[in-house]
PDB file of N, CA and C in Angstrom:
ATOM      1  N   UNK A   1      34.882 -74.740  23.201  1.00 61.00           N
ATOM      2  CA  UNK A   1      34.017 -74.363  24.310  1.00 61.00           C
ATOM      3  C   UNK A   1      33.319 -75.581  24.891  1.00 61.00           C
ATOM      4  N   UNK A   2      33.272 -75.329  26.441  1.00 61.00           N
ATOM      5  CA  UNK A   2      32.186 -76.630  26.860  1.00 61.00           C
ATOM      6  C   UNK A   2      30.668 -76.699  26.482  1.00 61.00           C
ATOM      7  N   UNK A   3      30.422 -77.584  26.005  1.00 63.00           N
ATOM      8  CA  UNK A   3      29.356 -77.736  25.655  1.00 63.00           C
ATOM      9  C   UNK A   3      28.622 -78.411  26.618  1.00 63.00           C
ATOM     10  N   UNK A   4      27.126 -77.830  27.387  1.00 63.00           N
ATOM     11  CA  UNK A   4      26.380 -78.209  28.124  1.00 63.00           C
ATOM     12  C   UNK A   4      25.277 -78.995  28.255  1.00 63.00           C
ATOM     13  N   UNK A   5      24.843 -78.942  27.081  1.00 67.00           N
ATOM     14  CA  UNK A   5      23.367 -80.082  26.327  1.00 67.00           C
ATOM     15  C   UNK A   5      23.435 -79.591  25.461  1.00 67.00           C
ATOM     16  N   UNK A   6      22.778 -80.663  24.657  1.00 67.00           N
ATOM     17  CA  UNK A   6      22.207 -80.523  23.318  1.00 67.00           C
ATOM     18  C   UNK A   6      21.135 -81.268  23.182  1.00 67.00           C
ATOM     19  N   UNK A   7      20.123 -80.262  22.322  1.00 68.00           N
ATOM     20  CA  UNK A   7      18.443 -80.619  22.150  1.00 68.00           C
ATOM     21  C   UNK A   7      18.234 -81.015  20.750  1.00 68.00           C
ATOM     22  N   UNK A   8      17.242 -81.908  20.967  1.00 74.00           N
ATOM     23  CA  UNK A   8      17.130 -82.686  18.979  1.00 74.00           C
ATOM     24  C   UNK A   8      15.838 -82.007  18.866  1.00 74.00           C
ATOM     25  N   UNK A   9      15.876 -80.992  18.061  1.00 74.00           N
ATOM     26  CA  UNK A   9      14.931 -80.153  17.416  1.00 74.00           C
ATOM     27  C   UNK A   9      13.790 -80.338  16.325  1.00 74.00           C
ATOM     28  N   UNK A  10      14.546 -81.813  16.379  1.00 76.00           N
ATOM     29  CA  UNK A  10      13.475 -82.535  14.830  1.00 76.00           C
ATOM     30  C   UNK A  10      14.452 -82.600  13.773  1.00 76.00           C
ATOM     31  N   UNK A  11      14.785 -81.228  12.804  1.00 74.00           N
ATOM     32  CA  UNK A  11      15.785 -81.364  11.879  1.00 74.00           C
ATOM     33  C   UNK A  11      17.210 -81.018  12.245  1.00 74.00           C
ATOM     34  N   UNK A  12      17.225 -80.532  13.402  1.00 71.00           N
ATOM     35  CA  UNK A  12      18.854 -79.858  14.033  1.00 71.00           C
ATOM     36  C   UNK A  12      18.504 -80.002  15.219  1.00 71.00           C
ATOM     37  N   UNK A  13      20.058 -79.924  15.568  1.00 68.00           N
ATOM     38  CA  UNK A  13      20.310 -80.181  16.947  1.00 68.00           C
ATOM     39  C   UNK A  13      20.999 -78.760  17.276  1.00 68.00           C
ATOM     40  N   UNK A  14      20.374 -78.741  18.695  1.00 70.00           N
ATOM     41  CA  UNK A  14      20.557 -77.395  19.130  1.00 70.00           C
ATOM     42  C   UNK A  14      21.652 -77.464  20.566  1.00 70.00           C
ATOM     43  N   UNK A  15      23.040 -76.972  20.400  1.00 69.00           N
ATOM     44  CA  UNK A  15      24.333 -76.824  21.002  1.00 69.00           C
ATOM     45  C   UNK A  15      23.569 -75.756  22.361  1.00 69.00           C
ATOM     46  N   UNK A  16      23.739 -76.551  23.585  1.00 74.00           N
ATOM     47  CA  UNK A  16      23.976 -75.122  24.702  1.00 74.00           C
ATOM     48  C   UNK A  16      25.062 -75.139  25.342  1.00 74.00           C
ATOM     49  N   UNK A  17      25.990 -73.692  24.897  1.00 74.00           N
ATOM     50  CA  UNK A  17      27.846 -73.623  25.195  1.00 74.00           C
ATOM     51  C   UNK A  17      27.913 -72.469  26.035  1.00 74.00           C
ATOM     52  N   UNK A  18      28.942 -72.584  26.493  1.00 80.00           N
ATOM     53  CA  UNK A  18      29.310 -71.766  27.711  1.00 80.00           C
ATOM     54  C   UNK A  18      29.755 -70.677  26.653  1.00 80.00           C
ATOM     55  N   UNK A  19      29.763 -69.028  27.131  1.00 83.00           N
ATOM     56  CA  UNK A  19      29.923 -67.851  27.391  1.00 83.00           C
ATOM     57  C   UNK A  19      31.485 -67.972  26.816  1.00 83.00           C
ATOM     58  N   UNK A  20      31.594 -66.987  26.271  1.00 85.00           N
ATOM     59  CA  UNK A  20      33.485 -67.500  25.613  1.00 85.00           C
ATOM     60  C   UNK A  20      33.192 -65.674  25.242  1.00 85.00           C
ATOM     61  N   UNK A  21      34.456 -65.119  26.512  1.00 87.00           N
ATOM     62  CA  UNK A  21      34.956 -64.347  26.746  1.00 87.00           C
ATOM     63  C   UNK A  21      36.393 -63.650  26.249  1.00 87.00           C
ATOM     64  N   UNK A  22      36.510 -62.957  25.358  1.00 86.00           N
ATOM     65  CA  UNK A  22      38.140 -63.171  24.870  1.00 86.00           C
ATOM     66  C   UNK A  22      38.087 -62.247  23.698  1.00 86.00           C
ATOM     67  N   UNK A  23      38.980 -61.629  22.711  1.00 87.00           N
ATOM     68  CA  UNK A  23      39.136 -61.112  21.566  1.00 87.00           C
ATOM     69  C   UNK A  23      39.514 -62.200  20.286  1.00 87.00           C
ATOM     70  N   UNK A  24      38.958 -61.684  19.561  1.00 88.00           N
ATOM     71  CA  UNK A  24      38.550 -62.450  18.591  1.00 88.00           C
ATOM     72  C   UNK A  24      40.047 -62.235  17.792  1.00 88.00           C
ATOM     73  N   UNK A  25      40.617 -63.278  17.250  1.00 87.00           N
ATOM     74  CA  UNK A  25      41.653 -63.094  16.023  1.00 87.00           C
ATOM     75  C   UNK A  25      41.797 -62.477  15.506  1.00 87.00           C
ATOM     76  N   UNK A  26      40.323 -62.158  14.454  1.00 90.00           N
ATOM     77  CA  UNK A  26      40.616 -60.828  13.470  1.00 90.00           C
ATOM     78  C   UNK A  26      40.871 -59.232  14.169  1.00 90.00           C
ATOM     79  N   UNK A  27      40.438 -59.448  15.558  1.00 89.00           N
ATOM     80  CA  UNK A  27      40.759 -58.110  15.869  1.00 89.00           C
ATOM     81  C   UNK A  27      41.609 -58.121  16.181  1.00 89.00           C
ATOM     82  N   UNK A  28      42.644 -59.069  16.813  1.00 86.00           N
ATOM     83  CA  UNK A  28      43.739 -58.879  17.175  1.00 86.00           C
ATOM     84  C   UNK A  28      44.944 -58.997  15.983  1.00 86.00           C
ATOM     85  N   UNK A  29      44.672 -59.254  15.225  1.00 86.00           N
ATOM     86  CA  UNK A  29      45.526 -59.394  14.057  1.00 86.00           C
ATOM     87  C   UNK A  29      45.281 -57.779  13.271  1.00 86.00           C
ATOM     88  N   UNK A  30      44.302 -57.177  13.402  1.00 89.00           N
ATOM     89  CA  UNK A  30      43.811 -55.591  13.493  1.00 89.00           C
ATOM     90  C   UNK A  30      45.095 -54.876  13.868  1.00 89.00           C
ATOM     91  N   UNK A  31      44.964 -54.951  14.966  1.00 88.00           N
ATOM     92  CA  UNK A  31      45.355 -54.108  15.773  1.00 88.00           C
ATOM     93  C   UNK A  31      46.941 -54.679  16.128  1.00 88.00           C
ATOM     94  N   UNK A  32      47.593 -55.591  15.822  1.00 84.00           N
ATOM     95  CA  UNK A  32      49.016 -55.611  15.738  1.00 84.00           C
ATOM     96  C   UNK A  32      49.292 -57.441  15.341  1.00 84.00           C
ATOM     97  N   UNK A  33      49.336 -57.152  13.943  1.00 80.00           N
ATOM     98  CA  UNK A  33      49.835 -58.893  13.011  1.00 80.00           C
ATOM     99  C   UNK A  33      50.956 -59.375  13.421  1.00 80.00           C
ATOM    100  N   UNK A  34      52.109 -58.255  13.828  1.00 82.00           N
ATOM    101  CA  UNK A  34      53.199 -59.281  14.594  1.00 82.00           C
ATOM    102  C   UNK A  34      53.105 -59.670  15.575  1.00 82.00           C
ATOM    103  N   UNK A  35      52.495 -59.187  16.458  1.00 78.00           N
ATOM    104  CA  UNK A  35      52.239 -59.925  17.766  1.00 78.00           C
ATOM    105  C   UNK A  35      51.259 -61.413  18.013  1.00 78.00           C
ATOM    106  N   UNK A  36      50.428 -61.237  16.544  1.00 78.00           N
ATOM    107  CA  UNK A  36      49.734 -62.045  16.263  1.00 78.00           C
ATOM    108  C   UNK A  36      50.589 -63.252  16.107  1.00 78.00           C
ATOM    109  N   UNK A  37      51.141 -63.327  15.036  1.00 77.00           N
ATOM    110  CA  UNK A  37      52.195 -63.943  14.688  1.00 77.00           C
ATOM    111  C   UNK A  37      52.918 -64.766  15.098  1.00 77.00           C
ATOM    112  N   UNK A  38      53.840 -64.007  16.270  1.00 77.00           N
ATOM    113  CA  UNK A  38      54.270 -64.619  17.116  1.00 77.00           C
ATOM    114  C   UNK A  38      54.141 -65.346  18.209  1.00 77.00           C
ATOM    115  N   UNK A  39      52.736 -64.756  18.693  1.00 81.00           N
ATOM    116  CA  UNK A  39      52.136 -65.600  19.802  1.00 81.00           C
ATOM    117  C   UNK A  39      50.986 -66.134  19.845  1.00 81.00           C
ATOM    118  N   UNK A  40      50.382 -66.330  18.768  1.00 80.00           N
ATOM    119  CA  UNK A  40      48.630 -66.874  18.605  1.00 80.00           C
ATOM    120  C   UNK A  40      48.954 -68.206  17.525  1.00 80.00           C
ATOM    121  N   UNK A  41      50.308 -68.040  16.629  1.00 84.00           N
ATOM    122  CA  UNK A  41      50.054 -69.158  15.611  1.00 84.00           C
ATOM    123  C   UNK A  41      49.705 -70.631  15.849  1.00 84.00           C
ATOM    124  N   UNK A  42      51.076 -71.141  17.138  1.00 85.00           N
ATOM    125  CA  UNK A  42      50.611 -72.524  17.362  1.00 85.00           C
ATOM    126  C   UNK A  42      49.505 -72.728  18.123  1.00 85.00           C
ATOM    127  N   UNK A  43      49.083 -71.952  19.083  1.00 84.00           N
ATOM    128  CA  UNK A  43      47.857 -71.894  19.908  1.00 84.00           C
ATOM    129  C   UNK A  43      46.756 -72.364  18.964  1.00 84.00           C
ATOM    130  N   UNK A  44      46.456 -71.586  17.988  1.00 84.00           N
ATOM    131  CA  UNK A  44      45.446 -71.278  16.374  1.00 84.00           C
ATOM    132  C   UNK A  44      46.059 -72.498  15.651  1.00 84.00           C
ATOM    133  N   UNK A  45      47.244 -73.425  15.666  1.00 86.00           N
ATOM    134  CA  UNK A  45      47.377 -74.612  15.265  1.00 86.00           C
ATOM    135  C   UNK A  45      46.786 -75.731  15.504  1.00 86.00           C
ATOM    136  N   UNK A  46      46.654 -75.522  16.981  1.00 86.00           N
ATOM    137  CA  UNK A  46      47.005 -77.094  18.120  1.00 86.00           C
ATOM    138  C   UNK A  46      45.264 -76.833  17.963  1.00 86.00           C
ATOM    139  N   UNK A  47      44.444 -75.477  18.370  1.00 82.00           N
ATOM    140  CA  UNK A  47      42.769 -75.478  18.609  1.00 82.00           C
ATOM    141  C   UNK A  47      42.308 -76.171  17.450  1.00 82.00           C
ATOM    142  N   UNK A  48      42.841 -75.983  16.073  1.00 83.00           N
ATOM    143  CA  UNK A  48      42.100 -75.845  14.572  1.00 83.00           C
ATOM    144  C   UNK A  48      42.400 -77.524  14.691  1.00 83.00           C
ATOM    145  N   UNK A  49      43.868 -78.486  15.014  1.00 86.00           N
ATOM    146  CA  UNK A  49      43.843 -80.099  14.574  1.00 86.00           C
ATOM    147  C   UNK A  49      43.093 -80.615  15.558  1.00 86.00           C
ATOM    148  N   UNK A  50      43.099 -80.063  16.872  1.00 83.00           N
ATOM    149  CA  UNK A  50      41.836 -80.740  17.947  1.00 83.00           C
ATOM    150  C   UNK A  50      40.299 -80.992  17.532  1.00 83.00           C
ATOM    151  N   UNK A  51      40.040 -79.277  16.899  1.00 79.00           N
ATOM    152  CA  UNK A  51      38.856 -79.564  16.527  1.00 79.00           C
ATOM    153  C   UNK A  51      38.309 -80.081  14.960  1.00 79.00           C
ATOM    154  N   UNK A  52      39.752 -80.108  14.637  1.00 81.00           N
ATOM    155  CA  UNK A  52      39.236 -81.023  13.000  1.00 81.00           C
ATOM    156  C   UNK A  52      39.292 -82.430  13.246  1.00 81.00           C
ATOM    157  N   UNK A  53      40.057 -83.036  14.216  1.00 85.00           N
ATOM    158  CA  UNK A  53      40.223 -84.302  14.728  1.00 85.00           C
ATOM    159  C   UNK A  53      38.596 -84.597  15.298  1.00 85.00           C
ATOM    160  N   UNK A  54      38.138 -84.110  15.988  1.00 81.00           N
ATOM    161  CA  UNK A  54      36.968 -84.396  16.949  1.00 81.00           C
ATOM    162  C   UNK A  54      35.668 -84.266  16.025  1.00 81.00           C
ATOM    163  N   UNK A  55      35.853 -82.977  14.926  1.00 78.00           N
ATOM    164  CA  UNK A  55      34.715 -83.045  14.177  1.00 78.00           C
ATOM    165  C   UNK A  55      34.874 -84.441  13.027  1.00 78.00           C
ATOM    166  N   UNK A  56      35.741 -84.707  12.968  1.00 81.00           N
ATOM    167  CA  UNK A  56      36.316 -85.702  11.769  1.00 81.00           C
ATOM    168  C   UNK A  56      35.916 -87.390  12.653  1.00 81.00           C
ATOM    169  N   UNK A  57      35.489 -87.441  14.040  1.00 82.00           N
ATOM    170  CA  UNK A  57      35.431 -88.552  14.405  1.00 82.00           C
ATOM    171  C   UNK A  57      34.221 -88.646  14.408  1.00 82.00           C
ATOM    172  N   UNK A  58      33.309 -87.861  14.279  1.00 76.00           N
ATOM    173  CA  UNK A  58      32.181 -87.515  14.679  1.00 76.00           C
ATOM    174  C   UNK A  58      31.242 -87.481  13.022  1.00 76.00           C
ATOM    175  N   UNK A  59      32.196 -87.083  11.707  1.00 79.00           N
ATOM    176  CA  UNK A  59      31.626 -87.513  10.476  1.00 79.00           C
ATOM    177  C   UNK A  59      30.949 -86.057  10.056  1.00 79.00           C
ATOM    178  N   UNK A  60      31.443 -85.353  10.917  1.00 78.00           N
ATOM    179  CA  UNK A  60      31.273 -83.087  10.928  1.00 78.00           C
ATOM    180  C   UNK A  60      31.881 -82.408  10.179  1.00 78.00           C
ATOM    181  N   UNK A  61      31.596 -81.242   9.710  1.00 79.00           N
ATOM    182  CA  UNK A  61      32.124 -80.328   9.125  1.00 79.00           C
ATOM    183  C   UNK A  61      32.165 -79.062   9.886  1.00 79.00           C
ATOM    184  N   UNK A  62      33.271 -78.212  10.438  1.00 77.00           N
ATOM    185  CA  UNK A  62      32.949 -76.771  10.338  1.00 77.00           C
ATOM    186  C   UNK A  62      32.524 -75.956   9.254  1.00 77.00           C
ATOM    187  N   UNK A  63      31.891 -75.205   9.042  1.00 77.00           N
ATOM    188  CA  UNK A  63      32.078 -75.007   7.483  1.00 77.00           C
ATOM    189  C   UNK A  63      32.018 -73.681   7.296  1.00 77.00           C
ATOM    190  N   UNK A  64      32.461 -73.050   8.318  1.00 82.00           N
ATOM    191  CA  UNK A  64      32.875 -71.183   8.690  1.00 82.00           C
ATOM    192  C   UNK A  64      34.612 -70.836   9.252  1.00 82.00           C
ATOM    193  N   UNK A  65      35.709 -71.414   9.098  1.00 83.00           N
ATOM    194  CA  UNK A  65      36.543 -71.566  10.388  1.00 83.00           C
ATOM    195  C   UNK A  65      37.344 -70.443   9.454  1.00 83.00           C
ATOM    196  N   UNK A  66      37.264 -69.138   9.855  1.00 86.00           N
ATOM    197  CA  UNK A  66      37.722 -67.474  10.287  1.00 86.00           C
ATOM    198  C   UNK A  66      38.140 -66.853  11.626  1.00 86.00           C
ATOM    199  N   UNK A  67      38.964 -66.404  11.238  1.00 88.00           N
ATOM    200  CA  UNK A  67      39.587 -65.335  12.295  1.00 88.00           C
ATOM    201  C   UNK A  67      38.564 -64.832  12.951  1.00 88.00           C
ATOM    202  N   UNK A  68      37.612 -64.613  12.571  1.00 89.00           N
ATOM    203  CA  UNK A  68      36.198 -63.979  13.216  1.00 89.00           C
ATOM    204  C   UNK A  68      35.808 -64.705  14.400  1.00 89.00           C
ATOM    205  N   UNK A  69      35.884 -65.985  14.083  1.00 86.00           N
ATOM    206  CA  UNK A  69      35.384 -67.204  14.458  1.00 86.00           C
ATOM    207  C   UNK A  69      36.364 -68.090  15.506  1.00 86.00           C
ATOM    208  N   UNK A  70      37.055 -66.878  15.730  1.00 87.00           N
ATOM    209  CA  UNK A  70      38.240 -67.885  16.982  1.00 87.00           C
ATOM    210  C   UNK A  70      38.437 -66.659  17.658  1.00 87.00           C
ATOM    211  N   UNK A  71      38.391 -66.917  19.206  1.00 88.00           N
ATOM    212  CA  UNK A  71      38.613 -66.048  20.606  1.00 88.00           C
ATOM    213  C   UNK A  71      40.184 -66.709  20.969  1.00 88.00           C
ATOM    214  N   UNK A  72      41.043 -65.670  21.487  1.00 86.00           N
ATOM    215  CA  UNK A  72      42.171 -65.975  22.233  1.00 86.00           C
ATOM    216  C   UNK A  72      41.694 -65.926  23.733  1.00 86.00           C
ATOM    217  N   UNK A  73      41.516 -67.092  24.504  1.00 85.00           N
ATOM    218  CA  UNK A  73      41.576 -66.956  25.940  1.00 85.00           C
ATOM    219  C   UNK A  73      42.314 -67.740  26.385  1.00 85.00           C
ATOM    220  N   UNK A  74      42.754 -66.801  27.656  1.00 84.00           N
ATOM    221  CA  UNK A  74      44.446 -67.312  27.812  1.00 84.00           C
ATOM    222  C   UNK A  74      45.433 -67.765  27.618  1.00 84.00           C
ATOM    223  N   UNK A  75      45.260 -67.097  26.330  1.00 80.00           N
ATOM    224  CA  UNK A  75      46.434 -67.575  25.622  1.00 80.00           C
ATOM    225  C   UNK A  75      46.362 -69.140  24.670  1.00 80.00           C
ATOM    226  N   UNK A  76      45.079 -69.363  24.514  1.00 82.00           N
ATOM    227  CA  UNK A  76      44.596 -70.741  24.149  1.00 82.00           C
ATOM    228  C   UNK A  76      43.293 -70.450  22.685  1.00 82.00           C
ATOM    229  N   UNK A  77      43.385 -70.954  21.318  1.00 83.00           N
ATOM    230  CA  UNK A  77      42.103 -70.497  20.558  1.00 83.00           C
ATOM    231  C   UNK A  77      41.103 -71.498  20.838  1.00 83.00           C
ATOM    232  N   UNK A  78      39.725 -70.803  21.136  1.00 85.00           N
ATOM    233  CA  UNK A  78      38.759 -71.082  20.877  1.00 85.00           C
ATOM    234  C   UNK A  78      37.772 -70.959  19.771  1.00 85.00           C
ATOM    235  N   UNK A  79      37.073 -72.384  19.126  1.00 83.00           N
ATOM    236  CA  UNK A  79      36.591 -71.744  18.122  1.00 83.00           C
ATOM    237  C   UNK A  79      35.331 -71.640  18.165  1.00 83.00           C
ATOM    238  N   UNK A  80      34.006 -70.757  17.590  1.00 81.00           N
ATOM    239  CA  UNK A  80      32.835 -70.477  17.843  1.00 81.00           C
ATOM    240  C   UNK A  80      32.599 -70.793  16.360  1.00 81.00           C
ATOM    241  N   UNK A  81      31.257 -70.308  16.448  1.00 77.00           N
ATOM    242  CA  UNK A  81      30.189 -70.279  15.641  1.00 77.00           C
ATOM    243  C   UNK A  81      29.822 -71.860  14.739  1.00 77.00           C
ATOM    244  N   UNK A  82      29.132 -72.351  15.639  1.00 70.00           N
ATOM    245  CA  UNK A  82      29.189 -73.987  14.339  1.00 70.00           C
ATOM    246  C   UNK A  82      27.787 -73.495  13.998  1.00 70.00           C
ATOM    247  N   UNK A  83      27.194 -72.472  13.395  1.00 66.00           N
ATOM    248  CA  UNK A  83      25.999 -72.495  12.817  1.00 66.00           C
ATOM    249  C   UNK A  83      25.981 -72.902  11.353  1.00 66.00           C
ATOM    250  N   UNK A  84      27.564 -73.261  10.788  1.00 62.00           N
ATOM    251  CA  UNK A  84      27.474 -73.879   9.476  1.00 62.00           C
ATOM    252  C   UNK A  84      28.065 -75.118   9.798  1.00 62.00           C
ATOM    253  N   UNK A  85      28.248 -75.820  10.795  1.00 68.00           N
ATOM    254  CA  UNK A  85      28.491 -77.004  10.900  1.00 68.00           C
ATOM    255  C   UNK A  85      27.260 -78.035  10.683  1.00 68.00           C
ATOM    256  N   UNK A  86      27.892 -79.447   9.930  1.00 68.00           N
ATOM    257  CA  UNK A  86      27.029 -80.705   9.843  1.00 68.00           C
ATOM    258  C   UNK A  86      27.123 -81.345   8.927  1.00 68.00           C
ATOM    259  N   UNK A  87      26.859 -82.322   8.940  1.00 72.00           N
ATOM    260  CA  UNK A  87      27.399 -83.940   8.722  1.00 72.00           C
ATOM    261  C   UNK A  87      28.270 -83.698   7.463  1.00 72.00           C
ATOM    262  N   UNK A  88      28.867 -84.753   6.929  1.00 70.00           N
ATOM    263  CA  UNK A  88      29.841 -84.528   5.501  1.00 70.00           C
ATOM    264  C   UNK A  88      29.409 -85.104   4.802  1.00 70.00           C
ATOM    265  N   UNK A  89      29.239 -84.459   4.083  1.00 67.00           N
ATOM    266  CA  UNK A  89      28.200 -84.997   2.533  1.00 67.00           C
ATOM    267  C   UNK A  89      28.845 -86.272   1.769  1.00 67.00           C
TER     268      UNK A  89
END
């Protein structure tokens, strides 16, 4: 997701991200796993090494990354929730 600012809170930094519109993985893997399968895997590949690449340059951790936690929009995964993301121990 684009990220719009971010505020230094003192002990955290606070992410402001755009609106991410879309069905979430686990529901769609719900409601039909082969279709999942076949058309979400590399999408859910290429999102997960982008954003392990970018958090990994940066010295980050996701530290939630679930089906819950990824939207299919257009055909592309997005991943949410970094409320367990930060630094690598």
């Amino acid at each position: 997701p684009e990220v719009y600012c971010t505020y230094d809170a003192g002990t955290e930094i606070v992410l402001v991200m755009e609106l991410i519109k879309g069905d979430s993985l686990d529901c769609l893997i719900a409601d039909c796993p082969t279709l999942v399968a076949a058309n979400y895997v590399m999408p859910v590949i290429r999102g997960l090494s982008s954003l392990l690449a970018t958090f990994s340059a940066h010295a980050l951790l996701h530290r939630d990354i679930k089906p819950g936690n990824i939207i299919i929009r257009n055909g592309e995964a997005v991943f949410l929730d970094f409320g367990y993301s930060g630094p690598r121990d």
